[in-house]
Short mmCIF file of C-alpha atoms and ligand atoms in Angstrom, two decimals:
data_model
loop_
_atom_site.label_atom_id
_atom_site.label_comp_id
_atom_site.label_asym_id
_atom_site.label_seq_id
_atom_site.Cartn_x
_atom_site.Cartn_y
_atom_site.Cartn_z
CA MET R 1 7.62 -19.56 8.44
CA GLU R 2 6.14 -20.67 5.16
CA VAL R 3 3.29 -19.29 3.06
CA GLN R 4 2.04 -20.10 -0.37
CA TYR R 5 -0.24 -18.28 -2.80
CA GLU R 6 -1.92 -19.16 -6.05
CA ILE R 7 -1.47 -16.90 -9.01
CA GLN R 8 -4.08 -16.89 -11.96
CA GLY R 9 -2.67 -16.38 -15.28
CA GLY R 10 -4.41 -13.69 -17.53
CA ASP R 11 -6.12 -12.06 -14.55
CA PHE R 12 -4.82 -8.61 -14.22
CA SER R 13 -7.69 -7.53 -11.45
CA THR R 14 -5.97 -9.81 -8.94
CA ALA R 15 -2.35 -9.51 -10.11
CA GLY R 16 -0.22 -8.43 -7.23
CA GLN R 17 -2.32 -9.91 -4.33
CA ALA R 18 0.18 -12.80 -3.47
CA SER R 19 3.09 -10.15 -3.37
CA SER R 20 0.75 -7.75 -1.29
CA GLU R 21 0.10 -10.55 1.30
CA ILE R 22 3.83 -11.16 1.73
CA LYS R 23 4.64 -7.52 1.84
CA LYS R 24 2.04 -7.08 4.69
CA LEU R 25 3.65 -10.15 6.53
CA LEU R 26 7.12 -8.74 6.27
CA LYS R 27 6.05 -5.30 7.60
CA GLN R 28 4.96 -6.97 10.75
CA PHE R 29 8.73 -7.97 11.37
CA ASN R 30 11.52 -5.59 12.25
CA ILE R 31 12.90 -5.46 8.70
CA ASP R 32 14.40 -2.33 7.18
CA PRO R 33 11.47 -0.76 5.04
CA GLN R 34 13.89 -0.41 2.01
CA ILE R 35 14.50 -4.16 2.07
CA VAL R 36 10.78 -4.78 2.26
CA ARG R 37 10.29 -2.52 -0.61
CA ARG R 38 13.00 -4.42 -2.69
CA ILE R 39 11.30 -7.73 -1.89
CA ALA R 40 7.83 -6.43 -2.78
CA ILE R 41 9.01 -4.97 -6.10
CA ALA R 42 10.63 -8.20 -7.08
CA LEU R 43 7.71 -10.32 -6.16
CA PHE R 44 5.28 -8.12 -7.85
CA GLU R 45 7.16 -8.21 -11.25
CA ALA R 46 7.56 -11.96 -10.89
CA GLU R 47 3.81 -12.28 -10.11
CA VAL R 48 2.97 -9.96 -13.11
CA ASN R 49 5.08 -12.38 -15.33
CA VAL R 50 3.01 -15.32 -14.39
CA VAL R 51 -0.26 -13.31 -15.07
CA ALA R 52 1.10 -11.75 -18.32
CA HIS R 53 2.90 -14.88 -19.80
CA ALA R 54 1.78 -18.02 -18.06
CA TYR R 55 -1.54 -20.04 -17.33
CA LYS R 56 -1.26 -20.30 -13.58
CA GLY R 57 1.27 -20.38 -10.91
CA ILE R 58 2.17 -20.49 -7.27
CA MET R 59 4.15 -18.09 -4.99
CA LYS R 60 5.88 -19.83 -2.16
CA ALA R 61 7.69 -17.91 0.53
CA ASP R 62 9.91 -19.11 3.36
CA ILE R 63 10.71 -16.42 5.88
CA GLU R 64 13.53 -16.90 8.19
CA PRO R 65 15.25 -14.72 10.65
CA GLU R 66 17.99 -13.65 8.35
CA SER R 67 16.42 -14.03 5.00
CA ILE R 68 13.48 -14.68 2.61
CA ARG R 69 13.41 -17.32 0.05
CA VAL R 70 10.72 -17.19 -2.61
CA ILE R 71 9.83 -19.58 -5.47
CA VAL R 72 7.51 -18.57 -8.09
CA GLU R 73 6.69 -21.56 -10.31
CA ASP R 74 4.24 -21.62 -13.28
CA GLU R 75 2.64 -23.72 -15.77
CA GLY R 76 2.92 -22.01 -19.12
CA PRO R 77 4.79 -21.56 -22.33
CA GLY R 78 8.27 -21.36 -20.66
CA ILE R 79 11.02 -19.34 -21.88
CA GLU R 80 13.26 -20.47 -24.77
CA ASP R 81 16.23 -18.29 -24.29
CA ILE R 82 16.66 -17.17 -20.67
CA GLU R 83 19.72 -14.99 -21.37
CA LYS R 84 17.59 -12.98 -23.90
CA ALA R 85 14.65 -12.74 -21.63
CA MET R 86 17.02 -11.16 -19.02
CA GLU R 87 18.06 -8.53 -21.46
CA GLU R 88 16.52 -5.08 -20.62
CA GLY R 89 13.89 -4.23 -23.33
CA PHE R 90 13.25 -7.88 -24.45
CA SER R 91 9.54 -8.65 -24.25
CA THR R 92 7.00 -10.76 -26.01
CA ALA R 93 4.07 -9.25 -23.94
CA SER R 94 0.79 -8.79 -25.61
CA GLU R 95 -0.99 -5.40 -26.45
CA ALA R 96 -3.33 -6.15 -23.39
CA VAL R 97 -0.24 -6.56 -21.03
CA ARG R 98 1.19 -3.26 -22.32
CA GLN R 99 -2.12 -1.53 -21.59
CA MET R 100 -1.73 -2.53 -18.04
CA GLY R 101 1.48 -0.73 -17.60
CA PHE R 102 3.79 -3.68 -18.11
CA GLY R 103 5.46 -5.39 -21.03
CA ALA R 104 8.33 -3.31 -21.68
CA GLY R 105 10.92 -6.00 -20.96
CA MET R 106 12.07 -4.36 -17.64
CA GLY R 107 10.69 -6.95 -15.15
CA LEU R 108 13.38 -9.58 -15.08
CA PRO R 109 16.24 -6.96 -14.97
CA ASN R 110 14.70 -5.05 -12.33
CA ILE R 111 13.98 -8.36 -10.24
CA LYS R 112 17.70 -9.15 -10.64
CA LYS R 113 18.61 -5.65 -9.37
CA ASN R 114 16.41 -5.97 -6.33
CA VAL R 115 17.08 -9.44 -4.96
CA ASP R 116 20.52 -10.97 -3.45
CA GLU R 117 20.15 -14.29 -5.35
CA MET R 118 18.08 -15.06 -8.49
CA ILE R 119 17.85 -18.38 -10.30
CA LEU R 120 15.64 -18.56 -13.37
CA THR R 121 15.04 -21.92 -14.95
CA SER R 122 12.34 -22.89 -17.57
CA VAL R 123 11.15 -25.96 -19.61
CA PRO R 124 9.72 -24.66 -22.97
CA GLY R 125 6.19 -25.99 -23.45
CA ARG R 126 5.92 -26.74 -19.56
CA GLY R 127 6.61 -23.65 -17.40
CA THR R 128 9.06 -21.55 -15.58
CA CYS R 129 10.50 -21.44 -12.09
CA LEU R 130 11.91 -18.25 -10.56
CA LYS R 131 13.81 -18.64 -7.20
CA MET R 132 14.92 -15.49 -5.24
CA LYS R 133 16.61 -14.78 -1.96
CA VAL R 134 16.83 -11.56 -0.05
CA LEU R 135 18.87 -11.10 3.01
CA PHE R 136 17.49 -8.86 5.79
CA MET B 1 3.80 20.82 -0.39
CA THR B 2 0.68 19.28 1.15
CA LEU B 3 -1.78 17.13 -0.57
CA GLN B 4 -4.34 20.09 -0.49
CA GLN B 5 -2.01 22.43 -2.02
CA LEU B 6 -0.98 19.85 -4.70
CA SER B 7 -4.53 19.10 -5.58
CA ASN B 8 -5.37 22.93 -5.98
CA ILE B 9 -2.43 23.46 -8.22
CA VAL B 10 -3.78 20.62 -10.63
CA LYS B 11 -7.43 21.53 -10.09
CA GLY B 12 -7.79 18.22 -8.61
CA ASN B 13 -10.50 16.33 -6.82
CA ILE B 14 -9.15 14.31 -3.71
CA LEU B 15 -10.67 10.86 -3.80
CA HIS B 16 -8.62 9.61 -1.02
CA ASP B 17 -6.80 11.74 1.61
CA PRO B 18 -4.87 9.35 4.14
CA VAL B 19 -4.63 10.69 7.50
CA LYS B 20 -0.86 10.95 7.65
CA SER B 21 0.53 14.00 6.02
CA VAL B 22 3.36 14.13 3.57
CA ASP B 23 5.42 16.90 2.35
CA TYR B 24 5.58 16.38 -1.38
CA ARG B 25 8.75 17.45 -2.91
CA TYR B 26 9.32 14.85 -5.94
CA ALA B 27 7.27 13.63 -8.82
CA PHE B 28 7.53 11.12 -11.66
CA ALA B 29 5.20 10.96 -14.61
CA SER B 30 4.66 7.72 -16.32
CA ASP B 31 2.10 5.26 -17.79
CA LEU B 32 4.65 2.50 -17.55
CA MET B 33 4.43 0.61 -14.14
CA SER B 34 7.58 -1.29 -14.86
CA ASP B 35 9.40 2.06 -14.99
CA VAL B 36 7.85 3.35 -11.78
CA LEU B 37 9.05 0.15 -10.06
CA ARG B 38 12.60 0.81 -10.95
CA PHE B 39 12.86 4.10 -8.95
CA HIS B 40 12.84 5.15 -5.27
CA MET B 41 9.40 6.49 -4.90
CA ASP B 42 9.17 7.25 -1.30
CA ASP B 43 7.64 10.72 -0.68
CA ALA B 44 7.13 10.97 -4.49
CA VAL B 45 3.83 11.73 -6.59
CA LEU B 46 3.10 9.62 -9.46
CA ILE B 47 1.44 11.45 -12.36
CA THR B 48 -0.25 9.00 -14.68
CA GLY B 49 -2.71 8.46 -17.43
CA LEU B 50 -3.00 4.79 -16.31
CA SER B 51 -6.05 4.41 -14.30
CA THR B 52 -6.17 0.69 -13.34
CA ILE B 53 -5.89 -1.35 -10.09
CA GLN B 54 -2.38 -1.99 -11.15
CA THR B 55 -1.54 1.64 -10.75
CA VAL B 56 -2.48 1.36 -7.10
CA ARG B 57 -0.73 -1.92 -6.67
CA THR B 58 2.40 -0.36 -8.03
CA ALA B 59 2.34 2.48 -5.57
CA GLU B 60 1.86 -0.05 -2.86
CA MET B 61 4.80 -2.17 -3.82
CA SER B 62 7.03 0.84 -3.97
CA ASN B 63 5.96 2.74 -1.00
CA LEU B 64 4.66 5.50 -3.31
CA PRO B 65 2.40 7.83 -1.30
CA CYS B 66 0.30 9.92 -3.78
CA ILE B 67 -1.22 9.22 -7.32
CA VAL B 68 -2.65 11.88 -9.60
CA VAL B 69 -4.57 10.49 -12.37
CA ALA B 70 -4.52 12.82 -15.37
CA ARG B 71 -7.31 13.80 -17.88
CA GLY B 72 -10.13 13.08 -15.62
CA LYS B 73 -9.88 9.34 -16.14
CA GLN B 74 -12.47 6.97 -14.46
CA ILE B 75 -11.28 5.87 -11.19
CA SER B 76 -13.00 2.70 -10.02
CA ASN B 77 -14.11 1.92 -6.49
CA GLU B 78 -11.67 -0.87 -6.17
CA MET B 79 -8.84 1.59 -6.79
CA ILE B 80 -10.13 3.96 -4.17
CA ALA B 81 -10.40 0.93 -1.70
CA LEU B 82 -6.94 -0.27 -2.40
CA ALA B 83 -5.52 3.20 -1.96
CA SER B 84 -7.25 3.70 1.28
CA GLU B 85 -6.23 0.16 2.63
CA ASN B 86 -2.52 1.28 1.88
CA HIS B 87 -2.79 4.96 2.77
CA ILE B 88 -2.08 6.19 -0.57
CA ALA B 89 -3.42 9.69 -1.59
CA LEU B 90 -5.42 9.47 -4.89
CA VAL B 91 -6.14 12.64 -6.79
CA SER B 92 -8.22 12.96 -10.02
CA SER B 93 -7.19 15.96 -12.29
CA PRO B 94 -8.85 17.11 -15.43
CA LEU B 95 -5.54 18.37 -16.78
CA THR B 96 -3.22 16.31 -19.10
CA VAL B 97 0.08 14.73 -17.73
CA PHE B 98 2.01 17.44 -19.44
CA GLU B 99 -0.04 20.26 -17.68
CA ILE B 100 0.03 18.59 -14.35
CA SER B 101 3.95 18.06 -14.72
CA GLY B 102 4.42 21.68 -15.81
CA LYS B 103 2.39 23.17 -13.02
CA LEU B 104 4.04 21.11 -10.30
CA TYR B 105 7.46 21.81 -11.63
CA MET B 106 6.71 25.61 -11.51
CA ASN B 107 5.77 25.07 -7.90
CA GLY B 108 9.12 23.59 -6.99
CA ILE B 109 8.47 19.94 -7.26
CA LYS B 110 11.69 18.11 -8.40
CA PRO B 111 11.94 15.13 -10.79
CA VAL B 112 12.88 11.59 -9.43
CA TYR B 113 15.85 10.09 -10.90
N1 ADP O 1 6.81 -16.73 -16.28
C1 ADP O 1 7.12 -16.61 -17.58
N2 ADP O 1 6.66 -17.48 -18.50
C2 ADP O 1 6.87 -17.35 -19.77
N3 ADP O 1 7.68 -16.43 -20.29
C3 ADP O 1 8.22 -15.46 -19.51
C4 ADP O 1 7.83 -15.45 -18.01
N4 ADP O 1 8.56 -14.44 -17.46
C5 ADP O 1 9.23 -13.80 -18.40
N5 ADP O 1 9.08 -14.34 -19.64
C6 ADP O 1 9.53 -13.92 -20.99
O1 ADP O 1 10.70 -13.07 -20.71
C7 ADP O 1 10.38 -11.74 -21.32
C8 ADP O 1 10.89 -10.68 -20.47
O2 ADP O 1 10.39 -10.64 -19.26
P1 ADP O 1 10.17 -9.21 -18.44
O3 ADP O 1 11.72 -8.75 -18.23
O4 ADP O 1 9.63 -9.37 -17.11
O5 ADP O 1 9.49 -8.34 -19.45
P2 ADP O 1 7.88 -8.12 -19.85
O6 ADP O 1 7.18 -9.03 -18.72
O7 ADP O 1 7.56 -6.76 -19.45
O8 ADP O 1 7.84 -8.64 -21.18
C9 ADP O 1 8.92 -11.75 -21.52
O9 ADP O 1 8.44 -10.95 -22.41
C10 ADP O 1 8.48 -13.23 -21.82
O10 ADP O 1 8.80 -13.59 -23.19
MG1 MG O 2 7.43 -8.85 -16.76
#
């Protein structure tokens, strides 16, 4: 089963809607709630990253009997140094983002902790693509 | 403790009371949602000074059942609606994060690690 949601950059009032829809979908299946929780947290941090750092993006989820694969792709400034971005505490977030309770450089490390596979790629000046997979 | 007991201790006002009852035993105090998302929050209370829709979203994502907003910060109708949609208890307290934490700790609520 495939679903797809748009993410609007800069719009904190709607940030989390895509992740919320996918979480609701997963709750309908017979999946361990702790696994659903891990997926929801990873998707939410990824969605917040698009809102906080990019112009617009899309979240595509492919739910299969044994796993979920999610791609979060955005048009934005991209990431110059992926290794650095993955470090705990590294953040280029604006003051506005910090006032929303994010921007402490904990998002990407926490995504990594919660998923089984994570591939982050980026073309600086164009955008970022995050691929995640979680086994049920 | 029950939601009613918790609310009384923090001199709170319950803005949303989900029907399902939870026995609250743990709490976490933070304004940083990324930090909240790093811990297991099932059956825990979030004490926070951040009163935005993202506070409720964070609770939704981490299966966190109760939010106490400190210092009587304005709580929007959108927040109440999202809390009710996700069966999350929402309490407003006039006390500071420090006082709420202290009072709940004195009443046996334990930290989340
Ligand atoms: N989608 C994205 N587009 C551009 N930069 C990003 C994106 N996601 C993450 N980054 C960069 O990686 C850094 C670290 O991300 P993260 O760990 O989520 O922390 P935070 O979002 O709190 O800054 C960000 O500050 C930003 O510089
Ligand atoms: Mg982030």
